[in-house]
Short mmCIF file of C-alpha atoms in Angstrom, two decimals:
data_model
loop_
_atom_site.label_atom_id
_atom_site.label_comp_id
_atom_site.label_asym_id
_atom_site.label_seq_id
_atom_site.Cartn_x
_atom_site.Cartn_y
_atom_site.Cartn_z
CA MET A 759 103.92 -73.21 -150.10
CA ASP A 760 107.24 -71.51 -150.80
CA ASP A 761 107.20 -67.92 -149.39
CA HIS A 762 110.60 -67.12 -150.91
CA LYS A 763 109.63 -66.66 -154.55
CA LYS A 764 112.37 -65.84 -156.99
CA PRO A 765 112.06 -62.25 -158.33
CA SER A 766 110.75 -62.05 -161.87
CA VAL A 767 113.10 -61.46 -164.80
CA TRP A 768 111.69 -57.93 -165.19
CA LYS A 769 112.30 -57.16 -161.51
CA ARG A 770 115.85 -58.49 -161.71
CA MET A 771 116.44 -56.33 -164.78
CA THR A 772 115.08 -53.15 -163.19
CA GLN A 773 117.08 -53.76 -160.01
CA ASN A 774 120.35 -53.94 -161.97
CA HIS A 775 122.41 -50.77 -161.45
CA LEU A 776 122.99 -50.48 -165.22
CA PHE A 777 119.26 -50.59 -166.07
CA LEU A 778 118.54 -46.86 -165.94
CA PRO A 779 121.81 -45.78 -167.69
CA ILE A 780 121.04 -48.23 -170.54
CA VAL A 781 117.41 -47.06 -170.76
CA CYS A 782 118.59 -43.41 -170.96
CA LEU A 783 121.02 -44.31 -173.76
CA LEU A 784 118.29 -46.23 -175.64
CA VAL A 785 115.89 -43.28 -175.34
CA VAL A 786 118.46 -40.91 -176.86
CA LEU A 787 119.18 -43.46 -179.61
CA LEU A 788 115.45 -43.84 -180.28
CA ILE A 789 115.13 -40.07 -180.81
CA ASN A 790 117.92 -40.36 -183.39
CA VAL A 791 116.18 -43.23 -185.17
CA ILE A 792 112.95 -41.18 -185.40
CA LYS A 793 114.84 -38.15 -186.63
CA THR A 794 117.18 -40.06 -188.97
CA PRO A 795 115.75 -43.33 -190.39
CA GLY A 796 119.17 -44.63 -191.50
CA PHE A 797 120.79 -43.92 -188.14
CA PHE A 798 121.95 -47.50 -187.53
CA GLN A 799 123.18 -48.05 -191.09
CA ILE A 800 126.89 -48.83 -191.32
CA SER A 801 128.75 -48.94 -194.61
CA ILE A 802 132.34 -48.97 -195.84
CA ARG A 803 133.68 -45.92 -197.65
CA ASN A 804 137.26 -45.75 -198.86
CA GLY A 805 138.05 -48.86 -196.80
CA ALA A 806 136.76 -47.37 -193.52
CA LEU A 807 133.58 -48.01 -191.56
CA TYR A 808 131.13 -45.17 -192.03
CA GLY A 809 127.89 -44.28 -190.25
CA SER A 810 126.36 -42.32 -187.40
CA MET A 811 126.99 -45.06 -184.83
CA ILE A 812 130.66 -45.37 -185.84
CA ASP A 813 130.99 -41.60 -185.61
CA ILE A 814 129.49 -41.55 -182.10
CA ILE A 815 131.74 -44.37 -180.84
CA ASN A 816 134.78 -42.77 -182.48
CA ARG A 817 134.07 -39.24 -181.21
CA SER A 818 133.37 -40.44 -177.68
CA SER A 819 136.75 -42.19 -177.36
CA GLU A 820 138.51 -39.39 -175.46
CA LEU A 821 135.48 -38.95 -173.18
CA VAL A 822 135.39 -42.68 -172.40
CA ILE A 823 139.09 -42.60 -171.43
CA LEU A 824 138.52 -39.56 -169.20
CA ALA A 825 135.39 -41.10 -167.65
CA VAL A 826 137.40 -44.14 -166.50
CA GLY A 827 139.83 -41.93 -164.57
CA MET A 828 137.05 -39.67 -163.26
CA THR A 829 135.19 -42.72 -161.93
CA LEU A 830 138.19 -43.79 -159.85
CA VAL A 831 138.87 -40.37 -158.26
CA THR A 832 135.16 -39.94 -157.55
CA ALA A 833 134.96 -43.35 -155.90
CA SER A 834 138.05 -42.89 -153.73
CA SER A 835 137.75 -39.24 -152.69
CA GLY A 836 134.10 -38.33 -153.14
CA GLY A 837 135.24 -35.46 -155.35
CA GLN A 838 136.05 -34.81 -158.99
CA ASP A 839 139.16 -33.83 -160.94
CA ILE A 840 138.18 -30.76 -162.97
CA SER A 841 141.67 -30.38 -164.45
CA VAL A 842 141.58 -33.37 -166.85
CA GLY A 843 140.80 -31.16 -169.88
CA ALA A 844 143.78 -28.93 -169.09
CA ILE A 845 146.02 -32.00 -168.57
CA MET A 846 144.98 -33.15 -172.05
CA ALA A 847 146.24 -29.82 -173.41
CA VAL A 848 149.56 -30.18 -171.53
CA SER A 849 150.04 -33.73 -172.83
CA ALA A 850 149.27 -32.70 -176.41
CA ALA A 851 151.60 -29.70 -176.17
CA VAL A 852 154.53 -31.77 -174.88
CA CYS A 853 153.99 -34.50 -177.48
CA CYS A 854 153.71 -32.17 -180.49
CA GLN A 855 156.51 -29.87 -179.34
CA ILE A 856 158.97 -32.77 -179.10
CA LEU A 857 157.83 -34.23 -182.42
CA SER A 858 158.21 -30.87 -184.19
CA GLY A 859 161.49 -30.02 -182.49
CA GLY A 860 160.09 -26.60 -181.50
CA GLN A 861 158.95 -25.71 -185.02
CA VAL A 862 155.44 -24.32 -185.74
CA SER A 863 154.83 -27.00 -188.35
CA THR A 864 156.68 -30.10 -189.47
CA ASN A 865 156.26 -32.82 -192.11
CA THR A 866 158.86 -35.13 -190.55
CA PHE A 867 159.54 -36.26 -187.00
CA ARG A 868 162.34 -34.21 -185.43
CA ASN A 869 162.46 -36.68 -182.51
CA PRO A 870 161.30 -40.31 -182.09
CA LEU A 871 157.54 -40.82 -181.64
CA PHE A 872 157.91 -43.11 -178.62
CA LEU A 873 160.03 -40.45 -176.88
CA ALA A 874 157.33 -37.82 -177.42
CA ILE A 875 154.60 -40.16 -176.15
CA LEU A 876 156.63 -41.11 -173.08
CA ALA A 877 157.34 -37.46 -172.29
CA ALA A 878 153.65 -36.54 -172.73
CA LEU A 879 152.53 -39.37 -170.46
CA ALA A 880 155.21 -38.43 -167.89
CA ALA A 881 153.96 -34.83 -167.88
CA SER A 882 150.34 -35.90 -167.41
CA LEU A 883 151.35 -38.38 -164.72
CA LEU A 884 153.16 -35.55 -162.92
CA CYS A 885 150.00 -33.42 -163.12
CA GLY A 886 147.98 -36.29 -161.66
CA ALA A 887 150.55 -36.75 -158.87
CA PHE A 888 150.32 -33.02 -158.07
CA ASN A 889 146.53 -33.25 -157.75
CA GLY A 890 146.83 -36.46 -155.73
CA PHE A 891 149.32 -34.90 -153.31
CA LEU A 892 147.00 -31.94 -152.64
CA VAL A 893 143.93 -34.14 -152.14
CA ALA A 894 145.36 -37.23 -150.42
CA LYS A 895 148.22 -35.78 -148.39
CA LEU A 896 147.09 -32.20 -147.68
CA ASN A 897 143.37 -33.10 -147.47
CA ILE A 898 142.36 -30.22 -149.74
CA GLN A 899 138.87 -30.57 -151.19
CA PRO A 900 139.22 -32.22 -154.65
CA MET A 901 137.33 -29.48 -156.51
CA VAL A 902 139.58 -26.78 -154.98
CA ALA A 903 142.81 -28.77 -155.39
CA THR A 904 142.25 -29.54 -159.06
CA LEU A 905 141.08 -25.97 -159.73
CA ILE A 906 144.78 -24.99 -159.69
CA LEU A 907 145.65 -27.04 -162.78
CA PHE A 908 142.24 -26.30 -164.30
CA THR A 909 143.29 -22.64 -164.28
CA ALA A 910 147.02 -22.99 -164.94
CA GLY A 911 147.12 -26.09 -167.17
CA ARG A 912 146.36 -24.36 -170.46
CA GLY A 913 148.87 -21.64 -169.55
CA ILE A 914 151.51 -24.36 -169.05
CA ALA A 915 150.57 -25.82 -172.43
CA GLN A 916 150.95 -22.35 -173.99
CA LEU A 917 154.38 -22.02 -172.39
CA VAL A 918 155.43 -25.39 -173.84
CA THR A 919 154.28 -24.47 -177.35
CA GLN A 920 155.45 -20.84 -176.95
CA GLY A 921 151.91 -19.58 -177.51
CA GLN A 922 151.50 -21.09 -180.97
CA ILE A 923 149.54 -23.99 -182.46
CA THR A 924 152.08 -26.69 -183.30
CA TYR A 925 151.25 -28.82 -186.35
CA VAL A 926 152.66 -32.33 -186.90
CA ARG A 927 151.72 -33.42 -190.41
CA VAL A 928 153.19 -36.93 -190.32
CA GLY A 929 151.11 -39.96 -191.29
CA THR A 930 152.30 -42.14 -188.39
CA PHE A 931 151.17 -39.55 -185.88
CA GLN A 932 147.87 -38.81 -187.64
CA ALA A 933 147.08 -42.55 -187.72
CA MET A 934 146.56 -42.55 -183.94
CA GLY A 935 143.57 -40.24 -184.40
CA ASP A 936 142.41 -41.66 -187.73
CA HIS A 937 143.04 -45.18 -189.11
CA ILE A 938 146.04 -47.50 -189.08
CA GLY A 939 146.77 -48.76 -192.58
CA SER A 940 143.79 -50.56 -194.10
CA CYS A 941 142.06 -51.20 -190.76
CA PRO A 942 138.43 -50.05 -191.18
CA ILE A 943 137.97 -49.27 -187.48
CA PRO A 944 139.06 -45.80 -186.30
CA THR A 945 142.16 -45.99 -184.08
CA PRO A 946 140.74 -43.90 -181.16
CA ILE A 947 138.22 -46.72 -180.54
CA PHE A 948 141.14 -49.09 -179.83
CA PHE A 949 142.61 -46.59 -177.35
CA ALA A 950 139.27 -46.29 -175.53
CA ALA A 951 138.65 -50.05 -175.54
CA GLY A 952 142.20 -50.67 -174.31
CA ALA A 953 141.82 -48.17 -171.44
CA VAL A 954 138.52 -49.72 -170.34
CA LEU A 955 139.82 -53.29 -170.62
CA ILE A 956 143.04 -52.62 -168.68
CA ALA A 957 141.17 -50.71 -165.97
CA TYR A 958 138.54 -53.47 -165.74
CA LEU A 959 141.17 -56.21 -165.38
CA ILE A 960 143.18 -54.30 -162.77
CA LEU A 961 140.11 -53.39 -160.73
CA ASN A 962 138.49 -56.83 -160.90
CA LYS A 963 141.49 -59.17 -160.89
CA THR A 964 143.26 -57.40 -158.04
CA ALA A 965 142.01 -56.01 -154.74
CA LEU A 966 142.47 -52.38 -155.90
CA GLY A 967 138.82 -51.92 -156.87
CA MET A 968 137.66 -53.12 -153.44
CA TYR A 969 140.24 -50.89 -151.69
CA ILE A 970 139.06 -47.83 -153.65
CA GLU A 971 135.43 -48.49 -152.72
CA SER A 972 136.37 -49.08 -149.08
CA VAL A 973 138.33 -45.81 -148.86
CA GLY A 974 135.50 -43.93 -150.58
CA ILE A 975 132.84 -45.32 -148.24
CA ASN A 976 134.79 -44.71 -145.02
CA GLY A 977 138.43 -43.60 -145.14
CA SER A 978 138.87 -43.65 -141.35
CA ALA A 979 137.56 -47.21 -141.00
CA SER A 980 139.79 -48.28 -143.90
CA ARG A 981 142.85 -46.91 -142.10
CA ILE A 982 141.89 -48.79 -138.92
CA VAL A 983 141.78 -52.12 -140.78
CA GLY A 984 145.21 -51.42 -142.27
CA LEU A 985 144.53 -49.82 -145.64
CA ASN A 986 146.76 -46.93 -146.68
CA SER A 987 143.89 -44.69 -147.73
CA THR A 988 146.24 -41.77 -148.50
CA MET A 989 148.21 -43.85 -151.00
CA ILE A 990 145.04 -45.28 -152.59
CA LYS A 991 143.55 -41.81 -153.11
CA PHE A 992 146.89 -40.55 -154.46
CA LEU A 993 147.09 -43.50 -156.85
CA THR A 994 143.62 -42.83 -158.32
CA TYR A 995 144.59 -39.24 -159.13
CA VAL A 996 147.83 -40.42 -160.76
CA ILE A 997 145.85 -42.90 -162.90
CA CYS A 998 143.32 -40.18 -163.77
CA GLY A 999 146.14 -37.84 -164.87
CA LEU A 1000 147.77 -40.59 -166.92
CA LEU A 1001 144.50 -41.39 -168.70
CA ALA A 1002 143.96 -37.68 -169.40
CA GLY A 1003 147.42 -37.71 -171.01
CA VAL A 1004 146.41 -40.62 -173.26
CA ALA A 1005 143.22 -38.76 -174.23
CA GLY A 1006 145.32 -35.67 -174.99
CA ILE A 1007 147.60 -37.61 -177.36
CA VAL A 1008 144.58 -39.09 -179.16
CA ALA A 1009 142.92 -35.66 -179.43
CA SER A 1010 146.07 -34.00 -180.80
CA SER A 1011 146.67 -36.75 -183.36
CA ARG A 1012 143.03 -36.45 -184.45
CA ILE A 1013 143.66 -32.80 -185.43
CA TYR A 1014 147.44 -33.40 -185.95
CA SER A 1015 148.24 -30.38 -183.83
CA ALA A 1016 148.54 -29.06 -180.28
CA ASP A 1017 145.91 -26.38 -179.79
CA ALA A 1018 146.32 -25.46 -176.11
CA ASN A 1019 143.15 -23.39 -176.01
CA ASN A 1020 140.76 -25.97 -177.43
CA ILE A 1021 142.03 -29.52 -176.79
CA GLY A 1022 139.93 -31.04 -174.01
CA LEU A 1023 137.89 -27.86 -173.59
CA ASN A 1024 134.80 -28.56 -171.41
CA LEU A 1025 135.50 -32.31 -171.52
CA GLU A 1026 136.06 -32.33 -167.74
CA MET A 1027 132.40 -31.45 -167.24
CA ASP A 1028 131.28 -34.11 -169.73
CA ALA A 1029 133.44 -36.67 -167.88
CA ILE A 1030 131.78 -35.79 -164.56
CA LEU A 1031 128.36 -36.03 -166.20
CA ALA A 1032 129.30 -39.42 -167.68
CA VAL A 1033 130.06 -40.70 -164.18
CA ALA A 1034 126.75 -39.32 -162.88
CA LEU A 1035 124.72 -40.63 -165.83
CA GLY A 1036 126.32 -44.03 -165.29
CA GLY A 1037 124.48 -44.26 -161.98
CA ASN A 1038 127.59 -43.65 -159.84
CA TYR A 1039 127.26 -41.81 -156.55
CA LEU A 1040 129.34 -38.61 -156.76
CA GLY A 1041 129.95 -38.71 -153.01
CA GLY A 1042 132.32 -41.68 -153.36
CA GLY A 1043 132.20 -45.38 -152.55
CA LYS A 1044 130.82 -48.08 -154.83
CA PHE A 1045 131.27 -47.47 -158.53
CA SER A 1046 130.49 -48.96 -161.91
CA LEU A 1047 133.08 -48.61 -164.66
CA MET A 1048 130.65 -49.82 -167.34
CA GLY A 1049 128.04 -47.36 -166.09
CA SER A 1050 130.46 -44.48 -166.73
CA VAL A 1051 131.25 -45.82 -170.21
CA ILE A 1052 127.52 -45.96 -171.01
CA GLY A 1053 127.20 -42.42 -169.63
CA ALA A 1054 129.97 -41.23 -171.96
CA PHE A 1055 128.22 -42.78 -174.98
CA THR A 1056 124.94 -41.16 -173.87
CA ILE A 1057 126.54 -37.70 -173.78
CA GLN A 1058 128.19 -38.11 -177.19
CA THR A 1059 124.94 -39.46 -178.68
CA LEU A 1060 123.11 -36.48 -177.23
CA THR A 1061 125.67 -34.09 -178.72
CA THR A 1062 125.37 -35.74 -182.14
CA THR A 1063 121.57 -35.59 -181.89
CA LEU A 1064 121.57 -31.88 -181.15
CA TYR A 1065 123.95 -31.17 -184.04
CA ALA A 1066 121.70 -33.24 -186.33
CA MET A 1067 118.76 -31.07 -185.20
CA ASP A 1068 120.72 -27.97 -186.35
CA VAL A 1069 121.16 -26.63 -182.83
CA PRO A 1070 123.85 -23.89 -182.92
CA GLY A 1071 127.11 -24.84 -181.20
CA ASP A 1072 126.94 -21.97 -178.71
CA GLN A 1073 123.45 -23.07 -177.57
CA LEU A 1074 124.43 -26.73 -177.27
CA PRO A 1075 125.35 -26.66 -173.52
CA VAL A 1076 121.89 -25.31 -172.62
CA TYR A 1077 120.00 -28.16 -174.32
CA LYS A 1078 122.49 -30.72 -173.03
CA ALA A 1079 122.05 -29.39 -169.49
CA ILE A 1080 118.25 -29.68 -169.70
CA VAL A 1081 118.39 -33.29 -170.88
CA VAL A 1082 121.08 -34.22 -168.37
CA ILE A 1083 119.05 -32.70 -165.51
CA ILE A 1084 116.07 -34.86 -166.52
CA ILE A 1085 118.19 -38.02 -166.77
CA VAL A 1086 120.03 -37.43 -163.48
CA THR A 1087 116.74 -36.65 -161.71
CA LEU A 1088 115.22 -39.91 -162.98
CA GLN A 1089 118.23 -41.80 -161.56
CA SER A 1090 118.35 -39.97 -158.22
CA PRO A 1091 117.63 -41.88 -154.97
CA VAL A 1092 114.94 -39.32 -154.05
CA PHE A 1093 113.03 -40.00 -157.27
CA GLU A 1094 113.42 -43.77 -156.82
CA LYS A 1095 112.05 -43.47 -153.27
CA PHE A 1096 109.13 -41.35 -154.55
CA MET A 1097 108.28 -44.00 -157.17
CA ASP A 1098 108.57 -46.83 -154.61
CA THR A 1099 106.20 -44.97 -152.27
CA LYS A 1100 103.65 -44.47 -155.04
CA LYS A 1101 103.93 -48.12 -156.03
CA HIS A 1102 103.46 -49.22 -152.41
CA ARG A 1103 100.35 -47.02 -152.05
CA ARG A 1104 98.84 -48.42 -155.25
CA LYS A 1105 99.48 -51.93 -153.95
CA LEU A 1106 97.78 -51.15 -150.62
CA ALA A 1107 94.82 -49.57 -152.44
CA ALA A 1108 94.46 -52.65 -154.66
CA GLU A 1109 94.56 -54.98 -151.63
CA GLY A 1110 91.91 -52.80 -149.92
CA ARG A 1111 89.57 -53.06 -152.91
CA ALA A 1112 90.12 -56.82 -153.10
CA SER A 1113 89.17 -57.29 -149.42
CA VAL A 1114 85.96 -55.26 -149.96
#
């Protein structure tokens, strides 16, 4: 008799690290279906895809991009970058200020678009390098190190835009946050998909993903075997800053302006929650990029659900926090251990009854 039975399909499914994040997302979607019968309906209006699901995927684009970067810094340093929302504001400010040539509002580009995008990405990359230097080189706790730009970032964006909201009313720029030509799919979805795909290929086709996990699990041991853990940590913060810059450009083109006070506001917390909801350990080490992406969709779906239930915007964080606490608790190792213990006791009790 073969003692090494293959685990059942159900057991293999439940043991997959993406099982709980997917279940959480499905539960939130199910609530939407009950509340709104036509929730999954997708139609075409004025040549563009229209529907609640399209809206959720579109609106979560910036969060997905941020979650990718947040996953990497969490995995490498065991900490989070709380300045990504402010970096988005800096990126948007630089981009719109160059496009408008310093004017409050413009209907034509005063400088080339590619120049503005390059400058915005360079500024966000510099912000990421600053955070990376503090964390990787000076060994400052990530939360404290990134608190500097979290506090000062929006002030820098205000300095760039001279304290005003800069409007760029040019179709080419607006297309990055809306639709390109007759394409029915919103452009931000392409940005998010591109960020995830590039990150996935780099992390899985090179050794970088393994290096990041190794440094996050044990930085000292990684140094002994020859890994430059300082450089790897620094690199993850640079990538995180760069991705925040991309999200900032998308967010500014969506509203065709640079609003330093509101672009990326509170998105840093949503990005951290996305990483946690994706089943990633916030103390660093092994990570799941797809888990974070699912977490980002869960948060956006939850936000859409609460708005559909007429929850006032100022009360939204309270309800989101309650639901997130429940989801994170269900995914916690302590809860999993508690459930395993109960299951083991039930099994022992059943075996005892059988023997009697």
